[in-house]
Amino acid sequence: MAPACLQHHSNTVCVMDASGRLGSALVQRLLQRGYSVHAAIQNHSENESLKAILSGNSKQKLKIFDLDPFDFPSIIEALKGCSGLFYTFEPPQDQPTYDEFMGEVEVRVAHNVLEACAQTDTIDKVVFTSSATAVIWKDDHQNDKSSLSDSDLDERQWTDMNFCRKFKLWHALSKTLAEKTAWALAMDRGINMVCINAGLLVGPELSITHPYLKGAAEMYEDGVFVTVDLNFLVDAHICVFEDVSSYGRYLCFNHVINRTEDAVKLAQMLTPETPQSQKYDQDMRMIQQRISNKKLNKLLVDFESGPQVD
């Protein structure tokens, strides 16, 4: 159950977009914690995860809304009566690939969602899902690695957007642009927003084509290649929503890929057809971790996660 001390307008929250792996997992965990949930999704007739939830015991607390992220009224409709929003961007089906134009799409959607929140009186808090790629990319990663040794990267840093354009890091650019847009609107309109800057979400659906992986070798060498498990990521979202002391940005990861063995295992997961190599046994090198999630870990100390998502 949501802590009573939060004094939200209601115990109803919205998950938008709920069609992805994170979104559907959030819906399931929120229902388990006693919330009523508005699941706003694109093409909900094709979503098997939500169909399974609807067939279970929680269907009376779950409402599904058709979402067109470019249609402002559909966003407003999904938010009606909700005290909170968990927002995560899912690329439109007609533009699934991150390219130089995706930033414009993601910014437009973020603007629509935050403006809708500003116009919804019952919204007390917004949890905005961004990416660690909106933190880690800047020139000194390649030109002066020693500059990172004295202080880890944390939530105070922002990715250099010109650097992303130069090296065509479109995922990082899109996430940075969208998050900056959200923060600007949240501050201008007085919206209580916190942001989860997530590492690479691992799991059976992860493939070598995931846009987060552009620049993976450089992330590895710089000690900033981080991943996150689904349950940990869901816990982080709910924790920052329920904790009245949460603020700003939170880097979210529970594993750092900084050993050759870790990198090989990830490569084998991404390309299982590739013959397994044991060469990494001779390379025991460990890259120094240069990224910190201390802020989130401190908040999670007293968090009771409850049932885990399968």
JSON list of C-alpha atoms in Angstrom, two decimals, residues 132 197-203 206 212-213 219 224-230 232-233 251-258 262-263 266 269-270 291 293:
[
{"chain": "A", "resi": 132, "resn": "ALA", "atom": "CA", "xyz": [22.12, 6.87, -17.75]},
{"chain": "A", "resi": 197, "resn": "ASN", "atom": "CA", "xyz": [18.26, 7.66, -15.07]},
{"chain": "A", "resi": 198, "resn": "ALA", "atom": "CA", "xyz": [18.34, 3.94, -15.76]},
{"chain": "A", "resi": 199, "resn": "GLY", "atom": "CA", "xyz": [21.18, 1.77, -16.94]},
{"chain": "A", "resi": 200, "resn": "LEU", "atom": "CA", "xyz": [20.72, -0.76, -19.71]},
{"chain": "A", "resi": 201, "resn": "LEU", "atom": "CA", "xyz": [17.70, -2.93, -18.84]},
{"chain": "A", "resi": 202, "resn": "VAL", "atom": "CA", "xyz": [18.80, -6.55, -19.17]},
{"chain": "A", "resi": 203, "resn": "GLY", "atom": "CA", "xyz": [16.58, -9.52, -19.85]},
{"chain": "A", "resi": 206, "resn": "LEU", "atom": "CA", "xyz": [17.55, -7.40, -24.99]},
{"chain": "A", "resi": 212, "resn": "TYR", "atom": "CA", "xyz": [21.76, 2.09, -25.65]},
{"chain": "A", "resi": 213, "resn": "LEU", "atom": "CA", "xyz": [24.61, -0.17, -26.82]},
{"chain": "A", "resi": 219, "resn": "MET", "atom": "CA", "xyz": [31.44, 2.94, -21.89]},
{"chain": "A", "resi": 224, "resn": "VAL", "atom": "CA", "xyz": [30.48, 3.72, -16.89]},
{"chain": "A", "resi": 225, "resn": "PHE", "atom": "CA", "xyz": [28.82, 0.73, -18.60]},
{"chain": "A", "resi": 226, "resn": "VAL", "atom": "CA", "xyz": [25.97, -0.06, -16.20]},
{"chain": "A", "resi": 227, "resn": "THR", "atom": "CA", "xyz": [22.96, -2.38, -16.37]},
{"chain": "A", "resi": 228, "resn": "VAL", "atom": "CA", "xyz": [19.83, -2.83, -14.30]},
{"chain": "A", "resi": 229, "resn": "ASP", "atom": "CA", "xyz": [17.52, -5.75, -13.58]},
{"chain": "A", "resi": 230, "resn": "LEU", "atom": "CA", "xyz": [13.79, -5.29, -14.06]},
{"chain": "A", "resi": 232, "resn": "PHE", "atom": "CA", "xyz": [15.43, -3.36, -9.18]},
{"chain": "A", "resi": 233, "resn": "LEU", "atom": "CA", "xyz": [14.26, -0.77, -11.71]},
{"chain": "A", "resi": 251, "resn": "LEU", "atom": "CA", "xyz": [21.09, 7.08, -11.45]},
{"chain": "A", "resi": 252, "resn": "CYS", "atom": "CA", "xyz": [19.65, 3.58, -11.33]},
{"chain": "A", "resi": 253, "resn": "PHE", "atom": "CA", "xyz": [21.74, 0.45, -11.87]},
{"chain": "A", "resi": 254, "resn": "ASN", "atom": "CA", "xyz": [22.70, -2.66, -9.91]},
{"chain": "A", "resi": 255, "resn": "HIS", "atom": "CA", "xyz": [25.57, -3.99, -11.99]},
{"chain": "A", "resi": 256, "resn": "VAL", "atom": "CA", "xyz": [28.68, -2.46, -13.54]},
{"chain": "A", "resi": 257, "resn": "ILE", "atom": "CA", "xyz": [30.28, -4.19, -16.50]},
{"chain": "A", "resi": 258, "resn": "ASN", "atom": "CA", "xyz": [33.93, -3.57, -15.73]},
{"chain": "A", "resi": 262, "resn": "ASP", "atom": "CA", "xyz": [31.19, -9.54, -17.55]},
{"chain": "A", "resi": 263, "resn": "ALA", "atom": "CA", "xyz": [31.63, -8.16, -21.06]},
{"chain": "A", "resi": 266, "resn": "LEU", "atom": "CA", "xyz": [26.83, -9.90, -22.03]},
{"chain": "A", "resi": 269, "resn": "MET", "atom": "CA", "xyz": [23.59, -13.09, -24.18]},
{"chain": "A", "resi": 270, "resn": "LEU", "atom": "CA", "xyz": [23.25, -10.62, -27.04]},
{"chain": "A", "resi": 291, "resn": "ILE", "atom": "CA", "xyz": [29.87, 6.15, -11.92]},
{"chain": "A", "resi": 293, "resn": "ASN", "atom": "CA", "xyz": [24.36, 5.43, -7.62]}
]
